[in-house]
PDB file of C-alpha atoms in Angstrom:
ATOM      1  CA  MET A   1      -6.704  24.872   5.596  1.00 42.00           C
ATOM      2  CA  PHE A   2      -3.754  25.853   3.619  1.00 46.00           C
ATOM      3  CA  PHE A   3      -3.255  22.097   2.599  1.00 51.00           C
ATOM      4  CA  THR A   4      -6.387  21.719   1.422  1.00 52.00           C
ATOM      5  CA  ASN A   5      -6.145  25.248  -0.800  1.00 67.00           C
ATOM      6  CA  SER A   6      -2.465  23.967  -1.839  1.00 88.00           C
ATOM      7  CA  SER A   7      -3.608  20.742  -2.742  1.00 88.00           C
ATOM      8  CA  GLU A   8      -6.841  22.599  -5.048  1.00 89.00           C
ATOM      9  CA  ASN A   9      -4.032  24.886  -6.819  1.00 92.00           C
ATOM     10  CA  GLN A  10      -1.889  21.541  -7.447  1.00 93.00           C
ATOM     11  CA  LEU A  11      -5.207  19.894  -8.795  1.00 95.00           C
ATOM     12  CA  GLN A  12      -5.974  22.919 -11.140  1.00 96.00           C
ATOM     13  CA  GLY A  13      -2.413  22.983 -12.642  1.00 95.00           C
ATOM     14  CA  CYS A  14      -2.516  19.272 -13.047  1.00 96.00           C
ATOM     15  CA  ASN A  15      -6.026  19.585 -14.746  1.00 97.00           C
ATOM     16  CA  GLU A  16      -4.560  22.577 -16.893  1.00 97.00           C
ATOM     17  CA  THR A  17      -1.697  19.896 -18.128  1.00 97.00           C
ATOM     18  CA  ILE A  18      -3.931  17.054 -18.833  1.00 98.00           C
ATOM     19  CA  ARG A  19      -6.009  19.548 -21.066  1.00 98.00           C
ATOM     20  CA  ASN A  20      -3.213  20.557 -23.034  1.00 98.00           C
ATOM     21  CA  GLN A  21      -1.574  17.284 -22.881  1.00 98.00           C
ATOM     22  CA  PRO A  22      -4.336  14.307 -22.770  1.00 98.00           C
ATOM     23  CA  ASN A  23      -2.206  11.335 -23.919  1.00 98.00           C
ATOM     24  CA  ASN A  24       0.558  12.160 -21.041  1.00 98.00           C
ATOM     25  CA  ALA A  25       0.290   9.227 -18.805  1.00 98.00           C
ATOM     26  CA  ASN A  26       2.650  11.161 -16.161  1.00 97.00           C
ATOM     27  CA  ALA A  27       0.238  13.723 -15.946  1.00 98.00           C
ATOM     28  CA  TYR A  28      -2.590  11.161 -14.864  1.00 98.00           C
ATOM     29  CA  ILE A  29      -0.182   9.817 -12.262  1.00 97.00           C
ATOM     30  CA  ARG A  30       0.747  13.265 -10.865  1.00 96.00           C
ATOM     31  CA  ARG A  31      -3.053  14.330 -10.540  1.00 97.00           C
ATOM     32  CA  VAL A  32      -3.375  10.705  -8.743  1.00 96.00           C
ATOM     33  CA  MET A  33      -1.388  11.979  -5.973  1.00 93.00           C
ATOM     34  CA  VAL A  34      -3.483  15.114  -5.407  1.00 95.00           C
ATOM     35  CA  TYR A  35      -6.416  13.361  -5.595  1.00 95.00           C
ATOM     36  CA  PHE A  36      -5.205  11.240  -2.727  1.00 88.00           C
ATOM     37  CA  GLN A  37      -4.408  14.145  -0.595  1.00 88.00           C
ATOM     38  CA  LEU A  38      -8.016  15.567  -1.212  1.00 91.00           C
ATOM     39  CA  ALA A  39      -9.098  12.123  -0.253  1.00 90.00           C
ATOM     40  CA  LYS A  40     -10.584  11.213  -3.895  1.00 94.00           C
ATOM     41  CA  ILE A  41      -9.999   7.729  -3.926  1.00 94.00           C
ATOM     42  CA  GLN A  42     -12.294   6.751  -6.995  1.00 96.00           C
ATOM     43  CA  GLU A  43     -10.854   9.653  -8.867  1.00 97.00           C
ATOM     44  CA  SER A  44      -7.550   8.240  -8.084  1.00 96.00           C
ATOM     45  CA  ILE A  45      -8.170   4.863  -9.297  1.00 97.00           C
ATOM     46  CA  GLU A  46      -9.620   6.121 -12.391  1.00 98.00           C
ATOM     47  CA  ASP A  47      -6.644   8.361 -13.372  1.00 98.00           C
ATOM     48  CA  PHE A  48      -4.464   5.200 -12.759  1.00 98.00           C
ATOM     49  CA  HIS A  49      -6.433   3.253 -15.116  1.00 98.00           C
ATOM     50  CA  THR A  50      -6.289   6.033 -17.641  1.00 98.00           C
ATOM     51  CA  ALA A  51      -2.295   6.296 -17.385  1.00 98.00           C
ATOM     52  CA  GLU A  52      -2.252   2.499 -17.787  1.00 98.00           C
ATOM     53  CA  LYS A  53      -4.314   2.613 -21.071  1.00 98.00           C
ATOM     54  CA  LEU A  54      -2.040   5.390 -22.231  1.00 98.00           C
ATOM     55  CA  ASP A  55       1.105   3.650 -21.396  1.00 98.00           C
ATOM     56  CA  ALA A  56       0.829  -0.177 -20.660  1.00 97.00           C
ATOM     57  CA  ARG A  57       4.360  -0.389 -19.754  1.00 97.00           C
ATOM     58  CA  LEU A  58       3.389   1.428 -16.516  1.00 97.00           C
ATOM     59  CA  THR A  59       1.201  -1.571 -15.175  1.00 97.00           C
ATOM     60  CA  PRO A  60       3.763  -3.395 -12.943  1.00 95.00           C
ATOM     61  CA  TYR A  61       4.896  -0.067 -11.371  1.00 95.00           C
ATOM     62  CA  LEU A  62       1.472   1.292 -10.171  1.00 96.00           C
ATOM     63  CA  TRP A  63       1.779  -0.291  -6.813  1.00 93.00           C
ATOM     64  CA  GLN A  64       0.221   2.934  -5.103  1.00 94.00           C
ATOM     65  CA  ARG A  65      -3.043   1.928  -7.049  1.00 96.00           C
ATOM     66  CA  GLY A  66      -2.761  -1.263  -4.991  1.00 93.00           C
ATOM     67  CA  LEU A  67      -3.166   0.813  -1.683  1.00 92.00           C
ATOM     68  CA  TYR A  68      -5.879   2.818  -3.352  1.00 93.00           C
ATOM     69  CA  TYR A  69      -7.896  -0.257  -4.008  1.00 95.00           C
ATOM     70  CA  TYR A  70      -7.773  -1.155  -0.276  1.00 90.00           C
ATOM     71  CA  ASN A  71      -9.172   2.101   0.682  1.00 88.00           C
ATOM     72  CA  ALA A  72     -11.991   1.183  -1.863  1.00 93.00           C
ATOM     73  CA  GLU A  73     -12.286  -2.109  -0.688  1.00 91.00           C
ATOM     74  CA  ILE A  74     -11.495  -3.710  -4.303  1.00 94.00           C
ATOM     75  CA  PHE A  75      -9.860  -6.654  -2.843  1.00 92.00           C
ATOM     76  CA  ALA A  76      -9.238  -8.961  -5.835  1.00 92.00           C
ATOM     77  CA  GLU A  77      -7.594  -6.065  -8.018  1.00 95.00           C
ATOM     78  CA  GLY A  78      -5.199  -5.046  -5.112  1.00 93.00           C
ATOM     79  CA  ALA A  79      -3.983  -8.559  -4.657  1.00 90.00           C
ATOM     80  CA  LYS A  80      -3.617  -8.690  -8.462  1.00 93.00           C
ATOM     81  CA  GLN A  81      -1.690  -5.141  -8.536  1.00 95.00           C
ATOM     82  CA  PHE A  82       0.758  -6.267  -5.850  1.00 91.00           C
ATOM     83  CA  GLU A  83       1.147  -9.719  -7.583  1.00 89.00           C
ATOM     84  CA  ILE A  84       2.175  -7.798 -10.780  1.00 94.00           C
ATOM     85  CA  ASP A  85       4.408  -5.466  -8.817  1.00 92.00           C
ATOM     86  CA  LEU A  86       6.449  -8.323  -7.547  1.00 87.00           C
ATOM     87  CA  THR A  87       7.314  -9.315 -10.890  1.00 90.00           C
ATOM     88  CA  VAL A  88       9.558  -6.146 -11.238  1.00 92.00           C
ATOM     89  CA  ASN A  89      10.065  -5.537  -7.787  1.00 86.00           C
ATOM     90  CA  ALA A  90      10.925  -8.872  -6.392  1.00 82.00           C
ATOM     91  CA  GLN A  91      12.832  -8.034  -3.405  1.00 80.00           C
ATOM     92  CA  ASP A  92       9.906  -5.771  -1.733  1.00 83.00           C
ATOM     93  CA  LEU A  93       8.535  -7.495   1.284  1.00 85.00           C
ATOM     94  CA  GLU A  94       5.795  -4.920   1.385  1.00 87.00           C
ATOM     95  CA  GLY A  95       4.398  -5.957  -1.780  1.00 87.00           C
ATOM     96  CA  THR A  96       3.659  -9.313  -0.676  1.00 85.00           C
ATOM     97  CA  VAL A  97       2.344  -8.542   2.735  1.00 88.00           C
ATOM     98  CA  TRP A  98      -0.327  -6.154   0.893  1.00 88.00           C
ATOM     99  CA  ARG A  99      -1.116  -9.059  -1.294  1.00 87.00           C
ATOM    100  CA  TYR A 100      -1.777 -10.973   1.911  1.00 85.00           C
ATOM    101  CA  LEU A 101      -3.563  -8.325   3.496  1.00 88.00           C
ATOM    102  CA  TYR A 102      -6.010  -8.287   0.251  1.00 88.00           C
ATOM    103  CA  THR A 103      -6.245 -12.119   0.214  1.00 86.00           C
ATOM    104  CA  SER A 104      -7.360 -11.964   3.663  1.00 85.00           C
ATOM    105  CA  GLN A 105     -10.687 -10.387   2.776  1.00 85.00           C
ATOM    106  CA  LEU A 106     -11.247 -12.955   0.344  1.00 83.00           C
ATOM    107  CA  SER A 107      -9.692 -16.217   1.760  1.00 77.00           C
ATOM    108  CA  SER A 108     -10.045 -18.114   5.100  1.00 67.00           C
ATOM    109  CA  VAL A 109      -7.324 -17.108   7.411  1.00 60.00           C
ATOM    110  CA  THR A 110      -5.886 -20.799   7.352  1.00 63.00           C
ATOM    111  CA  GLU A 111      -5.181 -20.256   3.525  1.00 72.00           C
ATOM    112  CA  LEU A 112      -3.473 -17.060   3.852  1.00 73.00           C
ATOM    113  CA  ARG A 113       0.265 -18.158   4.165  1.00 72.00           C
ATOM    114  CA  ASN A 114       0.221 -19.750   1.162  1.00 72.00           C
ATOM    115  CA  TYR A 115      -0.433 -16.174  -0.453  1.00 70.00           C
ATOM    116  CA  LEU A 116       2.781 -14.647   0.715  1.00 76.00           C
ATOM    117  CA  LEU A 117       5.252 -14.579  -2.176  1.00 74.00           C
ATOM    118  CA  PRO A 118       8.832 -15.772  -1.285  1.00 79.00           C
ATOM    119  CA  VAL A 119      10.842 -12.471  -1.435  1.00 78.00           C
ATOM    120  CA  LYS A 120      14.502 -12.583  -0.550  1.00 75.00           C
ATOM    121  CA  ASN A 121      17.208  -9.761   0.022  1.00 81.00           C
ATOM    122  CA  ASP A 122      14.768  -7.022   1.188  1.00 85.00           C
ATOM    123  CA  PRO A 123      17.304  -4.757   2.842  1.00 89.00           C
ATOM    124  CA  ARG A 124      14.947  -3.523   5.348  1.00 91.00           C
ATOM    125  CA  LYS A 125      15.399  -5.685   8.639  1.00 93.00           C
ATOM    126  CA  ILE A 126      11.952  -4.522   9.810  1.00 94.00           C
ATOM    127  CA  MET A 127      10.179  -5.661   6.799  1.00 92.00           C
ATOM    128  CA  ARG A 128      12.057  -8.974   7.056  1.00 91.00           C
ATOM    129  CA  SER A 129      10.632  -9.529  10.710  1.00 94.00           C
ATOM    130  CA  VAL A 130       7.463  -8.321   9.507  1.00 93.00           C
ATOM    131  CA  TYR A 131       7.051 -10.678   6.632  1.00 89.00           C
ATOM    132  CA  ASP A 132       8.382 -13.565   9.377  1.00 91.00           C
ATOM    133  CA  PHE A 133       5.416 -12.630  11.494  1.00 92.00           C
ATOM    134  CA  PHE A 134       2.902 -12.953   8.794  1.00 88.00           C
ATOM    135  CA  SER A 135       4.637 -16.419   7.866  1.00 85.00           C
ATOM    136  CA  GLY A 136       4.214 -17.389  11.210  1.00 86.00           C
ATOM    137  CA  ILE A 137       7.832 -17.806  12.092  1.00 89.00           C
ATOM    138  CA  TRP A 138       8.258 -14.973  14.144  1.00 90.00           C
ATOM    139  CA  THR A 139       6.065 -13.548  17.235  1.00 92.00           C
ATOM    140  CA  HIS A 140       4.632 -10.191  17.949  1.00 90.00           C
ATOM    141  CA  ASN A 141       7.108  -9.526  20.534  1.00 95.00           C
ATOM    142  CA  ASP A 142       9.889 -10.465  17.953  1.00 96.00           C
ATOM    143  CA  VAL A 143       9.006  -7.741  15.597  1.00 96.00           C
ATOM    144  CA  LEU A 144       8.208  -5.053  18.446  1.00 95.00           C
ATOM    145  CA  ASN A 145      12.052  -5.666  19.610  1.00 96.00           C
ATOM    146  CA  ILE A 146      13.124  -5.419  16.044  1.00 96.00           C
ATOM    147  CA  GLY A 147      11.078  -2.010  15.364  1.00 95.00           C
ATOM    148  CA  LYS A 148      12.229  -0.490  18.653  1.00 95.00           C
ATOM    149  CA  SER A 149      15.728  -1.416  17.622  1.00 96.00           C
ATOM    150  CA  GLU A 150      15.207   0.509  14.225  1.00 95.00           C
ATOM    151  CA  GLY A 151      14.060   3.763  15.644  1.00 95.00           C
ATOM    152  CA  LEU A 152      11.160   5.666  14.708  1.00 94.00           C
ATOM    153  CA  LYS A 153      10.947   4.136  11.248  1.00 94.00           C
ATOM    154  CA  GLY A 154      10.897   0.763  12.358  1.00 95.00           C
ATOM    155  CA  ASN A 155       8.077   1.699  15.042  1.00 94.00           C
ATOM    156  CA  LEU A 156       6.168   2.971  12.581  1.00 95.00           C
ATOM    157  CA  TYR A 157       6.310   0.026  10.310  1.00 94.00           C
ATOM    158  CA  SER A 158       6.210  -2.573  12.960  1.00 96.00           C
ATOM    159  CA  HIS A 159       2.640  -0.845  14.096  1.00 96.00           C
ATOM    160  CA  LEU A 160       1.560  -0.118  10.878  1.00 94.00           C
ATOM    161  CA  TYR A 161       1.761  -3.714   9.767  1.00 93.00           C
ATOM    162  CA  PHE A 162       0.396  -4.929  13.156  1.00 95.00           C
ATOM    163  CA  GLY A 163      -2.481  -2.881  12.677  1.00 94.00           C
ATOM    164  CA  LEU A 164      -3.304  -4.020   9.041  1.00 91.00           C
ATOM    165  CA  TYR A 165      -2.858  -7.799  10.022  1.00 91.00           C
ATOM    166  CA  TYR A 166      -5.198  -7.656  13.147  1.00 92.00           C
ATOM    167  CA  GLU A 167      -7.475  -5.823  10.460  1.00 88.00           C
ATOM    168  CA  SER A 168      -7.142  -8.901   8.348  1.00 86.00           C
ATOM    169  CA  GLU A 169      -7.968 -10.920  11.219  1.00 85.00           C
ATOM    170  CA  CYS A 170     -11.236  -8.773  11.897  1.00 86.00           C
ATOM    171  CA  ASN A 171      -9.867  -7.744  15.379  1.00 92.00           C
ATOM    172  CA  LEU A 172     -10.840  -4.308  14.672  1.00 92.00           C
ATOM    173  CA  GLU A 173      -9.876  -2.996  18.595  1.00 96.00           C
ATOM    174  CA  LEU A 174      -6.223  -4.241  18.266  1.00 95.00           C
ATOM    175  CA  ALA A 175      -6.085  -3.148  14.420  1.00 93.00           C
ATOM    176  CA  GLN A 176      -7.052   0.484  15.517  1.00 94.00           C
ATOM    177  CA  GLU A 177      -4.740   0.719  18.368  1.00 95.00           C
ATOM    178  CA  TYR A 178      -1.697  -0.406  16.287  1.00 95.00           C
ATOM    179  CA  ILE A 179      -2.721   2.024  13.506  1.00 92.00           C
ATOM    180  CA  MET A 180      -2.748   4.994  16.044  1.00 93.00           C
ATOM    181  CA  GLN A 181       0.521   4.002  17.494  1.00 93.00           C
ATOM    182  CA  ALA A 182       1.854   4.016  13.840  1.00 91.00           C
ATOM    183  CA  ALA A 183       0.327   7.465  13.168  1.00 88.00           C
ATOM    184  CA  ASP A 184       2.070   8.693  16.463  1.00 86.00           C
ATOM    185  CA  ASN A 185       5.522   7.626  15.178  1.00 76.00           C
TER     186      ASN A 185
END
């Protein structure tokens, strides 16, 4: 209850800022984050679009919009957003994995590994292992072992991305199991 009231108060503040500064792209981005807390996905996406119209330079940095597209099941746009993100954040393995997850909703499983863009030098060992799993190089157990060795954050990422992977494979039972384990971390 407190969280909702706090979010509602934040939303009122964002709305006031936008009324006073309708051309402030960052104000729309701040409101996006509040909308997300309130589970207002479509409103979040609309504010991302407004911010982008006000300042096109933001486009490659709107990776969060890609996550919102997933919730809204707008898969082609989500894949495109993460492809654009990788032009400015080429070392981020999560971006290419998310692009893979979007593409899994649009393509056959046999084509998917072609959608993993090459990413080098991401310093996060767990994300390198997740990437290698999605690439078909590493096994499930390899990733779980790395996740375990990395502690809570490693466990969170390994379970989260297994859940998303199994969702992409339409194995909703395993997807739910791993997402729940990620939430417990």
